[in-house]
mmCIF file of C-alpha atoms and ligand atoms in Angstrom:
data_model
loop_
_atom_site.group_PDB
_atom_site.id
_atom_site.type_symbol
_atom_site.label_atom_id
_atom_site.label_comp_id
_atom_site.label_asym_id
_atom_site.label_seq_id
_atom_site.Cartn_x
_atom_site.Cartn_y
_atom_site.Cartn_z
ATOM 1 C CA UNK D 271 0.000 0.000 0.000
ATOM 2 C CA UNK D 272 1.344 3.222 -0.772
ATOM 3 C CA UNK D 273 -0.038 6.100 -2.627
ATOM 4 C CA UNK D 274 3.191 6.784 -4.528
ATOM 5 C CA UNK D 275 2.328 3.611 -6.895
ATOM 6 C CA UNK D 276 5.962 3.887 -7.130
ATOM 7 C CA UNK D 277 6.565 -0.063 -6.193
ATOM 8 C CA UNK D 278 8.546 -1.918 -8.846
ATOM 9 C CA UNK D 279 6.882 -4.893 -10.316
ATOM 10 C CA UNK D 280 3.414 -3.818 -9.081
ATOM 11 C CA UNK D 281 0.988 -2.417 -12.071
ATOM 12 C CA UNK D 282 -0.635 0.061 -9.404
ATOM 13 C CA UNK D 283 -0.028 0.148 -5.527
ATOM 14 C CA UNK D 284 -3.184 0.125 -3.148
ATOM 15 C CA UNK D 285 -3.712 3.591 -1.778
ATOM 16 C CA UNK D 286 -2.727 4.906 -5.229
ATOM 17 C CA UNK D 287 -6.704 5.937 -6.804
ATOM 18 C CA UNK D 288 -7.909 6.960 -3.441
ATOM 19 C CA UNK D 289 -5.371 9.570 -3.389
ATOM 20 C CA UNK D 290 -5.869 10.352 -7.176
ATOM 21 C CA UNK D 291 -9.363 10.773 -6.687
ATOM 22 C CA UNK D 292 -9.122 12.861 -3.449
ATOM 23 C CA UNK D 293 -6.165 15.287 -5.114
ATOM 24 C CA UNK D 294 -8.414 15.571 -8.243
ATOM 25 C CA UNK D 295 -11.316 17.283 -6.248
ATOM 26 C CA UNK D 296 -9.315 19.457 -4.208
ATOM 27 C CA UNK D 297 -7.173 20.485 -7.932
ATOM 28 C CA UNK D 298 -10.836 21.305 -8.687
ATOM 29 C CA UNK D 299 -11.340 23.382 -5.984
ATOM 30 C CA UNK D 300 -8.231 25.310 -6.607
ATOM 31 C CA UNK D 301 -8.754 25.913 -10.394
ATOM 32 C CA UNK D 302 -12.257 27.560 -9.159
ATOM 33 C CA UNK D 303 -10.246 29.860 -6.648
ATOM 34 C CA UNK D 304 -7.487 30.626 -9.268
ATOM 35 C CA UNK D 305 -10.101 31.429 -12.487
ATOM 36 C CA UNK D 306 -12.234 33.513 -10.070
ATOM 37 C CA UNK D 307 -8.807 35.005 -8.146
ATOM 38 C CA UNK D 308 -6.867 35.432 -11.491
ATOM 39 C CA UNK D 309 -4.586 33.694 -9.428
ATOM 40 C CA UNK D 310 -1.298 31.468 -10.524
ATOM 41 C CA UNK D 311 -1.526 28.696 -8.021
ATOM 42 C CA UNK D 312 1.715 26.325 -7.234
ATOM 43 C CA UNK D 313 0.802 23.056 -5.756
ATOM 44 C CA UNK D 314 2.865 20.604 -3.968
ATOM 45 C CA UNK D 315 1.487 16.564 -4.218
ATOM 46 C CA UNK D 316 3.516 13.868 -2.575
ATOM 47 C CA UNK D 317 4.848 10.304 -4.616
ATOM 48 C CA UNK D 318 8.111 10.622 -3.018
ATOM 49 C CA UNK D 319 10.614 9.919 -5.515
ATOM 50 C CA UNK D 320 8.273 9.545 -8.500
ATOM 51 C CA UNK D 321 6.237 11.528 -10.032
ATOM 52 C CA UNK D 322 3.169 8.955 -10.946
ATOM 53 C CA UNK D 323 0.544 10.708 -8.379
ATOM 54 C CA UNK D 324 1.068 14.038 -9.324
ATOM 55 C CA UNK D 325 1.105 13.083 -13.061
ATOM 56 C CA UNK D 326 -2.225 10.918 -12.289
ATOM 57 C CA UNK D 327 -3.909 13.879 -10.647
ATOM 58 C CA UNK D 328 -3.232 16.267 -13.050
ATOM 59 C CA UNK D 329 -4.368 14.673 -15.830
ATOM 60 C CA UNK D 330 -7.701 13.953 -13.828
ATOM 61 C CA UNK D 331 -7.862 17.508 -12.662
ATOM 62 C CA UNK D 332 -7.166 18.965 -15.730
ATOM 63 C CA UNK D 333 -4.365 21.440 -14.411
ATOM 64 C CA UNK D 334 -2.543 23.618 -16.734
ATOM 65 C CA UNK D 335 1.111 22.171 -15.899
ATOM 66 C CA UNK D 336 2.845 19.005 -14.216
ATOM 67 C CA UNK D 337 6.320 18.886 -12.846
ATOM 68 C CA UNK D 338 7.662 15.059 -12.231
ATOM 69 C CA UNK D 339 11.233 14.416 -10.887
ATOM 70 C CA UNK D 340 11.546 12.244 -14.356
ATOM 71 C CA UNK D 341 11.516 15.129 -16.210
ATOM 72 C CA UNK D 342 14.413 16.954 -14.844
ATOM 73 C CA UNK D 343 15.197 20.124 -13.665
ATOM 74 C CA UNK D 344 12.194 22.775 -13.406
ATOM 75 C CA UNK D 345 12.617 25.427 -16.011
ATOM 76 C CA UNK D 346 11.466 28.611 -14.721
ATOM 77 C CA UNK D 347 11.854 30.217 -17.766
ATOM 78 C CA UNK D 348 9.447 27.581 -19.077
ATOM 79 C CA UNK D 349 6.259 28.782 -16.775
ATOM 80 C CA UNK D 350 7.177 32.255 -17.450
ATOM 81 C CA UNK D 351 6.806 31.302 -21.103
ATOM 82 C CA UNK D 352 3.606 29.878 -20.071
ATOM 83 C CA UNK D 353 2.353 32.470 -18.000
ATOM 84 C CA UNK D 354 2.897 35.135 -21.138
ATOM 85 C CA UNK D 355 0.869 32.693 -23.424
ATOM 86 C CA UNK D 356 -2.087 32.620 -20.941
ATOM 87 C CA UNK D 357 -1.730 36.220 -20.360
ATOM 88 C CA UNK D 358 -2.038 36.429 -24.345
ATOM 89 C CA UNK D 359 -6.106 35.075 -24.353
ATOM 90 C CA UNK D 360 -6.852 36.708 -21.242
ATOM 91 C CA UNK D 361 -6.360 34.186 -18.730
ATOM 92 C CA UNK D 362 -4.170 35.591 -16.105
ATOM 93 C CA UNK D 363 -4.589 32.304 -14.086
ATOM 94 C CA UNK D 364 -3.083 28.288 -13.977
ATOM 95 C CA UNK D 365 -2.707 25.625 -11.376
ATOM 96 C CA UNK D 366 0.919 23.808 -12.128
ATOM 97 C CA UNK D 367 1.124 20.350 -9.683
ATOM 98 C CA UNK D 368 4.224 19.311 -8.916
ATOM 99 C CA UNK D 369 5.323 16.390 -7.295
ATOM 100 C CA UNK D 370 7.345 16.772 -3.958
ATOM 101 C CA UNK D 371 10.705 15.449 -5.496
ATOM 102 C CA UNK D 372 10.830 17.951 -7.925
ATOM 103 C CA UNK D 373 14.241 19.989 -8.021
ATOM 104 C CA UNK D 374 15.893 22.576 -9.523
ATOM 105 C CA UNK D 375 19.407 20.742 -10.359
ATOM 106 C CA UNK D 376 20.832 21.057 -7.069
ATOM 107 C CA UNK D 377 19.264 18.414 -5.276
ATOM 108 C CA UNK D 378 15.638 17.303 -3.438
ATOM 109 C CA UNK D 379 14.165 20.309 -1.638
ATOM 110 C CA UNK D 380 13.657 18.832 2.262
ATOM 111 C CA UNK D 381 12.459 20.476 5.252
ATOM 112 C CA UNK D 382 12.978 18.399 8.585
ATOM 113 C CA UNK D 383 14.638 15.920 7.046
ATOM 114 C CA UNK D 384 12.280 14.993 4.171
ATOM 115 C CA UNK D 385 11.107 15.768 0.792
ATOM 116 C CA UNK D 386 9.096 19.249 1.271
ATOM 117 C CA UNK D 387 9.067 23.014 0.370
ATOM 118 C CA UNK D 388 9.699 22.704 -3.421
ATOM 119 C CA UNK D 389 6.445 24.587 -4.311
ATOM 120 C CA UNK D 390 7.149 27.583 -2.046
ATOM 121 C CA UNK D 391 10.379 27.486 -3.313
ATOM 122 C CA UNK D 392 8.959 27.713 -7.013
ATOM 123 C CA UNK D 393 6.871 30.361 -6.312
ATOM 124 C CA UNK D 394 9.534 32.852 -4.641
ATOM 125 C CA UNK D 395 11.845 31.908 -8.100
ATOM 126 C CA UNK D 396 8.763 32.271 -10.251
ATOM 127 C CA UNK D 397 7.729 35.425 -8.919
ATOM 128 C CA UNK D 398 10.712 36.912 -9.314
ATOM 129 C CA UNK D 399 11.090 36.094 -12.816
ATOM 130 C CA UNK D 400 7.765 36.993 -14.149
ATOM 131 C CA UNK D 401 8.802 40.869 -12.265
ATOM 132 C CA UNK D 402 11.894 40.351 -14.446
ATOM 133 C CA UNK D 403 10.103 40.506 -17.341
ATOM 134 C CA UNK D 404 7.692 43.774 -15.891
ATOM 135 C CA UNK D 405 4.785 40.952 -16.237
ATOM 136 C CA UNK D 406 1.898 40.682 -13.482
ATOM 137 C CA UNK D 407 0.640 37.426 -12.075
ATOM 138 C CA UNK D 408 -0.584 36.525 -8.602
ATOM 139 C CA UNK D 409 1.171 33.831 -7.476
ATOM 140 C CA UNK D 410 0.612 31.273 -4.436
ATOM 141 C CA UNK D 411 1.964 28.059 -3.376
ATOM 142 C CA UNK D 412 -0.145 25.537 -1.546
ATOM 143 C CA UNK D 413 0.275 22.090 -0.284
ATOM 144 C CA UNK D 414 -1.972 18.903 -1.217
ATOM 145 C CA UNK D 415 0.251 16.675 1.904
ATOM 146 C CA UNK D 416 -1.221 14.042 4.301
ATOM 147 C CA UNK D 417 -4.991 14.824 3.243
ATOM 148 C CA UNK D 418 -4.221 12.203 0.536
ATOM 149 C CA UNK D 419 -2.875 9.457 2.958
ATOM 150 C CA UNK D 420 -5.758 8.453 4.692
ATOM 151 C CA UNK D 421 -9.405 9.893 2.911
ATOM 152 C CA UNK D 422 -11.981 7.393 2.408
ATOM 153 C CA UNK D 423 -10.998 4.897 0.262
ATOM 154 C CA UNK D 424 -12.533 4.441 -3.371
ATOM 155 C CA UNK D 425 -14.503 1.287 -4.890
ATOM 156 C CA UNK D 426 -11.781 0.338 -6.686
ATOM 157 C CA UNK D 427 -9.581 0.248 -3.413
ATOM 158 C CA UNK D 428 -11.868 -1.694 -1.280
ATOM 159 C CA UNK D 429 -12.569 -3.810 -3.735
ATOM 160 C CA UNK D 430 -8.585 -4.631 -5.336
ATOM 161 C CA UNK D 431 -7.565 -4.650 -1.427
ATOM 162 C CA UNK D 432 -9.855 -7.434 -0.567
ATOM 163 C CA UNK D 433 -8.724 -8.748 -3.488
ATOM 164 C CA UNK D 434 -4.844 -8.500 -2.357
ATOM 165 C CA UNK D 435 -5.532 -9.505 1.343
ATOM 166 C CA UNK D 436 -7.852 -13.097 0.590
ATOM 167 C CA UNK D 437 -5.140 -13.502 -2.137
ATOM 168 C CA UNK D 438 -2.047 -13.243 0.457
ATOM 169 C CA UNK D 439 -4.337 -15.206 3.075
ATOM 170 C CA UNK D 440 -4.343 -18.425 0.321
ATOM 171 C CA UNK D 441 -0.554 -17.402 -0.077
ATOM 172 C CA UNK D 442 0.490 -18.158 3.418
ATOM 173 C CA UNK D 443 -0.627 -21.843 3.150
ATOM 174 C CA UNK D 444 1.274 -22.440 0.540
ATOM 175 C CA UNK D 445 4.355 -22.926 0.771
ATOM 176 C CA UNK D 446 5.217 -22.311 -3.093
ATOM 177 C CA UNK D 447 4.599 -18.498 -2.306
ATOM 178 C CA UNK D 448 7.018 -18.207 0.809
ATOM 179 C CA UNK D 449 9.067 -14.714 0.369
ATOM 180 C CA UNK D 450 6.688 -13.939 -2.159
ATOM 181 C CA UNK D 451 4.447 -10.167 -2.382
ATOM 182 C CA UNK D 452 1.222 -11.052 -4.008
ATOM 183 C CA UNK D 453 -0.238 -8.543 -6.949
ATOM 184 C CA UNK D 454 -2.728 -9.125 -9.015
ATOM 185 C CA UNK D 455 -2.579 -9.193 -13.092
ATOM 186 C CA UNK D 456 -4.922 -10.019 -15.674
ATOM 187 C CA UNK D 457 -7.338 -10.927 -13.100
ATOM 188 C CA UNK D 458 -5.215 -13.487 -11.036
ATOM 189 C CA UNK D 459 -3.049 -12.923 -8.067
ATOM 190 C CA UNK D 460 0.165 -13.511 -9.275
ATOM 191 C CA UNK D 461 3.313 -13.971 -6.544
ATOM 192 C CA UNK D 462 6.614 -11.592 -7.157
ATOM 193 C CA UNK D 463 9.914 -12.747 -5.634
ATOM 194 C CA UNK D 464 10.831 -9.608 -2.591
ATOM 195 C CA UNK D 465 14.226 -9.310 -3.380
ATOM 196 C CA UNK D 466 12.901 -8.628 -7.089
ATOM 197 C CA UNK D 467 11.024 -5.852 -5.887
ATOM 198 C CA UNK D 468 12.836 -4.227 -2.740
ATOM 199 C CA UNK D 469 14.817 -1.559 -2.832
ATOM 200 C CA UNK D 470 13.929 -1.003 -6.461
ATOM 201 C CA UNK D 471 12.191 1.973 -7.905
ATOM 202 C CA UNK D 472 9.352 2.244 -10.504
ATOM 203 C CA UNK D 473 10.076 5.706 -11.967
ATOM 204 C CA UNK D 474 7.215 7.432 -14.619
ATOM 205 C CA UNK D 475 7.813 5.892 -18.270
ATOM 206 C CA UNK D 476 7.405 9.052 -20.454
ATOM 207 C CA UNK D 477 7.174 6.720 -23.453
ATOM 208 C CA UNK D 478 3.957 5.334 -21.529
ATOM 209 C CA UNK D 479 0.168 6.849 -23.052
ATOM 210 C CA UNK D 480 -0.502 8.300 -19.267
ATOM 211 C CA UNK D 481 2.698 10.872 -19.787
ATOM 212 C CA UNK D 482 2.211 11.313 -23.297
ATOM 213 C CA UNK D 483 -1.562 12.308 -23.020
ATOM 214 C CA UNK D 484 -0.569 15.007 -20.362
ATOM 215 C CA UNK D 485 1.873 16.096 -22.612
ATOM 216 C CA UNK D 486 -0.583 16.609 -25.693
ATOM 217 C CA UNK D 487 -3.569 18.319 -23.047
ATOM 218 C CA UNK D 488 -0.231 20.799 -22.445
ATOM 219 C CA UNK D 489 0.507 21.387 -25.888
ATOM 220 C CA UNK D 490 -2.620 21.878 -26.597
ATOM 221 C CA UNK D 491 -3.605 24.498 -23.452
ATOM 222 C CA UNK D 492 -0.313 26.743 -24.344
ATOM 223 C CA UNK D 493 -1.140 26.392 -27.934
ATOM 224 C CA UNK D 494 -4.189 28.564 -26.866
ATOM 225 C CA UNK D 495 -1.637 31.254 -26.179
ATOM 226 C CA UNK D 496 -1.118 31.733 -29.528
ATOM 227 C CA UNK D 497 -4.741 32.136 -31.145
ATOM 228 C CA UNK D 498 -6.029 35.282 -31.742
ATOM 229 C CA UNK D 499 -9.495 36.090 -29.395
ATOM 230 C CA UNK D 500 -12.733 36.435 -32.122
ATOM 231 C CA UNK D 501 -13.076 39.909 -31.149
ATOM 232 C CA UNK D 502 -9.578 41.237 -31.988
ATOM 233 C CA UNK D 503 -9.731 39.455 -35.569
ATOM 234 C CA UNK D 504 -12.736 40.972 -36.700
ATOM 235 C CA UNK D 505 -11.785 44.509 -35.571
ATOM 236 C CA UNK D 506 -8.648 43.840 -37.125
ATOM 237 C CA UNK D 507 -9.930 42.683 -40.472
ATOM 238 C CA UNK D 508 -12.695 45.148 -40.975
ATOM 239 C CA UNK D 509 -10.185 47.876 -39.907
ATOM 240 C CA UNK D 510 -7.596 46.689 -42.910
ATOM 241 C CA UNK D 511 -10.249 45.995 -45.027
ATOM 242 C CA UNK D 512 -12.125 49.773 -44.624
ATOM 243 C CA UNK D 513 -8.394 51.122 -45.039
ATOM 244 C CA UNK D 514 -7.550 49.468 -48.523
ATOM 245 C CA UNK D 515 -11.104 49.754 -49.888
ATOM 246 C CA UNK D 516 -9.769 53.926 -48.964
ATOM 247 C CA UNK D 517 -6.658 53.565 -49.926
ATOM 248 C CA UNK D 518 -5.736 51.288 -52.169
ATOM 249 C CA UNK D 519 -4.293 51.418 -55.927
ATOM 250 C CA UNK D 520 -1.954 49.732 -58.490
ATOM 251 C CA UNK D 521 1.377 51.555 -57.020
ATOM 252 C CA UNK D 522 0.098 50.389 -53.218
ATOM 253 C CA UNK D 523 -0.275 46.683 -54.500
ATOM 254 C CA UNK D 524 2.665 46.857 -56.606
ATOM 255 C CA UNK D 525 4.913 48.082 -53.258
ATOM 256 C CA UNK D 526 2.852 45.496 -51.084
ATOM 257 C CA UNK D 527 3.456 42.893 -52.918
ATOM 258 C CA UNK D 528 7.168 43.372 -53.739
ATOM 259 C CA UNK D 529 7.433 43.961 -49.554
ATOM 260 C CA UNK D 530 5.874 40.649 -49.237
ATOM 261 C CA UNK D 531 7.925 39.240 -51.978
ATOM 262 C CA UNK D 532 4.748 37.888 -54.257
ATOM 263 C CA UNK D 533 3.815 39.023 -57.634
ATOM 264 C CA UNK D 534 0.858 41.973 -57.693
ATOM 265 C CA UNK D 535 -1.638 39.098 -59.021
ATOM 266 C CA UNK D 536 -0.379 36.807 -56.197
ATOM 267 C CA UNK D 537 -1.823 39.577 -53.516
ATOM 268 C CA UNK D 538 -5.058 39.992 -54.880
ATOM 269 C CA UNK D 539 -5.778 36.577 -55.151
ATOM 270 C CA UNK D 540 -4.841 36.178 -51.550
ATOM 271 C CA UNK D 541 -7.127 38.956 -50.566
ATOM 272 C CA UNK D 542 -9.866 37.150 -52.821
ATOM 273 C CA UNK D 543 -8.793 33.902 -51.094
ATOM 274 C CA UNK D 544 -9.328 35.488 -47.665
ATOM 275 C CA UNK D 545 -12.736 37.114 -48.423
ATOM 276 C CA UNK D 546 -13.943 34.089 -50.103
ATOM 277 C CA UNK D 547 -12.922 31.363 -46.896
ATOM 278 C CA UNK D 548 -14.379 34.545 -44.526
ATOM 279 C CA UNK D 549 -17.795 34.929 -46.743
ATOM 280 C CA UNK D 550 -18.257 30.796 -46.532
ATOM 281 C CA UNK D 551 -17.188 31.019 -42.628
ATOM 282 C CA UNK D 552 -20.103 33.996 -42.282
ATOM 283 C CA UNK D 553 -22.703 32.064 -44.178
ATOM 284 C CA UNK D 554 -21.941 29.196 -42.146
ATOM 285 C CA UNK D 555 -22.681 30.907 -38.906
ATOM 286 C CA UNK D 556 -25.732 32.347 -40.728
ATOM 287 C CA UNK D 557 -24.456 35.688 -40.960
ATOM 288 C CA UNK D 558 -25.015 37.927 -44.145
ATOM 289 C CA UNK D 559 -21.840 37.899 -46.263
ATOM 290 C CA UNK D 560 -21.906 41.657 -46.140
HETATM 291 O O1 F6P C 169 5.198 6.958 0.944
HETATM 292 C C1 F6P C 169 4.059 7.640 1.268
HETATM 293 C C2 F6P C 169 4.403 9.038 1.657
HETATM 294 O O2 F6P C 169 3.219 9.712 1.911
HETATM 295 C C3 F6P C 169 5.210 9.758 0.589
HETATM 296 O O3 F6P C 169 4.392 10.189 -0.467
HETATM 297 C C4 F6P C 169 5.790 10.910 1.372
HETATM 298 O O4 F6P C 169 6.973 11.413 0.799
HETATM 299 C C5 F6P C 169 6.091 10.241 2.703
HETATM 300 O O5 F6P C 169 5.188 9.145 2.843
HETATM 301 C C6 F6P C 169 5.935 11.209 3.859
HETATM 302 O O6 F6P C 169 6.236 10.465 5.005
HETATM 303 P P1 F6P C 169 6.199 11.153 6.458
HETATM 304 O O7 F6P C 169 4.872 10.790 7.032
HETATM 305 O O8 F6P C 169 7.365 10.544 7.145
HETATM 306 O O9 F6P C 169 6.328 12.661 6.281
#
C-alpha cells in the first residue's frame, strides 16, 4: 500500500486511486479559486521519488502544468513562457502540480529531514522572474500533503484490497509463495519474488500513453496562447479591409506585394482567397456575407 504507486513490479499500488481521486477534487477546488482570483496557483502533491501521483492527478484535474522528478530540472523560464501565453487570451490564471521530489538541479528540496518546500520554493523563483520581465501574475503556493494518505478509500480500493488480502491469506498456506508479495494481473493474483522488488524503484515511463496524453492536453492548453481572441480578428480585419477599400491602388499593391515578396496578381488573389474562406465562414454561422 502506498499512494506513490511507485513499487517496482506492481501495475498500481493500493492507496494509489484513493489519493488520485481525493487530489483531483481538491485540484478542482483550486482551479475555481485561481479562475475567479486570477490567481497562478503552485501546488505541492507527494509520490516521493516519483512523479506517478502528481502526473495521475493532473491529468484527472485537468491542471494547466505538471512537474515530475523524471523530467528533470524545473525550467522557470518555461512557466514564465507559459504564463505570457495565458496572459495572451486573457487568462491571467493556472494551477501547475508538482510532485514533492521535484528539483531545480541542485538536489531534493527537504524540510525536517524529508522531501518538502519545493512549491514555495517555485513560487519565490517564479515570482521573481515573471517581475523580471515587468509581467503581473498573482502567485501562491499551496500544499496537497497528508490529506491524501488516509481519505476514504474508493470502490476500486476496497474492492482490489480485498482482493490482495484473501489472495495473500491463500498465499500463506502455501508454501510455493514463501518470500513472495502477491499482486494481481490479468485478473489473477500472481506472486513476485521480494528481493525482485525491494529496494527497487518504478520511476514514470514518459514513453507510456498516461505521460504522453498530459503532454498533448499541455501542448494543446499553451497552444491557446497563440490564437487570436474572435473579437480582436474581426476589428482587425474590418479595420484593414475599410483602409484598402480607402486607400488602395496599383502603385500600393505593386509596393505590397514586392514587400511581401509575391507578384501583384499573387496579392489579390490572396485577398480574394481570404474574403472568399471569410464569406463561406459567415454564411456558415448564418451571418449575411456583407
Ligand atoms: O510513501 C508515502 C508518503 O506519503 C510519501 O508520499 C511521502 O513522501 C512520505 O510518505 C511522507 O512520510 P512522512 O509521514 O514521514 O512525512
Amino acid at each position: 500500500k502506498t499512494i506513490d504507486n511507485d513499487i517496482f513490479g506492481v501495475a498500481q499500488t493500493f492507496g494509489f486511486d484513493t489519493a488520485v481521486h481525493e487530489a483531483a477534487r481538491l485540484l478542482t477546488a483550486i482551479k475555481l479559486d485561481a479562475t475567479t482570483s486570477g490567481t497562478w496557483f503552485l501546488v505541492e502533491i507527494m509520490g516521493r521519488y516519483t512523479g506517478h501521483l502528481a502526473l495521475e492527478a493532473g491529468l484527472a484535474a485537468g491542471v494547466t502544468r505538471v512537474l515530475i522528478p523524471e523530467e528533470g530540472a524545473i525550467n522557470v523560464e518555461d512557466l514564465v513562457e507559459l504564463v505570457a501565453a495565458r496572459q495572451r487570451i486573457n487568462a491571467n490564471w493556472g494551477v501547475v502540480l508538482l510532485a514533492e521530489s521535484t528539483h531545480f538541479g541542485q538536489g531534493y528540496i527537504t524540510r525536517f529531514g524529508r522531501l518538502g518546500g519545493v512549491a514555495e520554493k517555485l513560487a519565490e523563483r517564479l515570482d521573481e522572474a515573471v517581475r523580471a520581465r515587468e509581467m503581473e501574475a498573482s502567485i501562491r503556493f499551496s500544499n496537497l500533503g497528508y490529506f491524501l494518505r488516509s481519505a476514504e478509500p474508493t470502490g476500486f480500493d476496497k474492492s482490489y484490497a480485498a482482493q490482495l488480502g484473501t489472495s495473500a491469506a491463500r498465499f500463506l498456506l502455501d508454501p510455493v509463495y514463501s518470500g513472495k508479495m502477491v499482486t494481481i494481473e490479468h485478473d489473477q493474483a500472481v506472486g513476485v519474488p521480494i528481493h525482485a522488488v525491494a529496494g527497487k524503484l518504478k520511476p514514470v515511463d514518459l514513453t507510456g500513453v498516461r505521460y504522453q496524453a498530459l503532454k498533448a492536453i499541455e501542448r494543446y492548453e499553451a497552444a491557446r496562447g497563440e490564437l487570436l481572441p474572435e473579437g480582436e480578428v474581426v476589428a482587425g480585419v474590418q479595420k484593414a479591409l475599410a483602409w484598402l477599400a480607402q486607400h488602395c491602388n496599383a502603385e500600393m499593391v505593386a509596393q505590397t506585394a514586392m514587400r511581401l515578396g509575391i507578384s501583384p496578381p499573387g496579392l489579390l488573389r490572396a485577398l480574394e482567397e481570404m474574403s472568399e474562406v471569410a464569406t463561406g465562414e459567415a454564411e456558415r454561422r448564418g451571418h449575411t456575407a456583407s
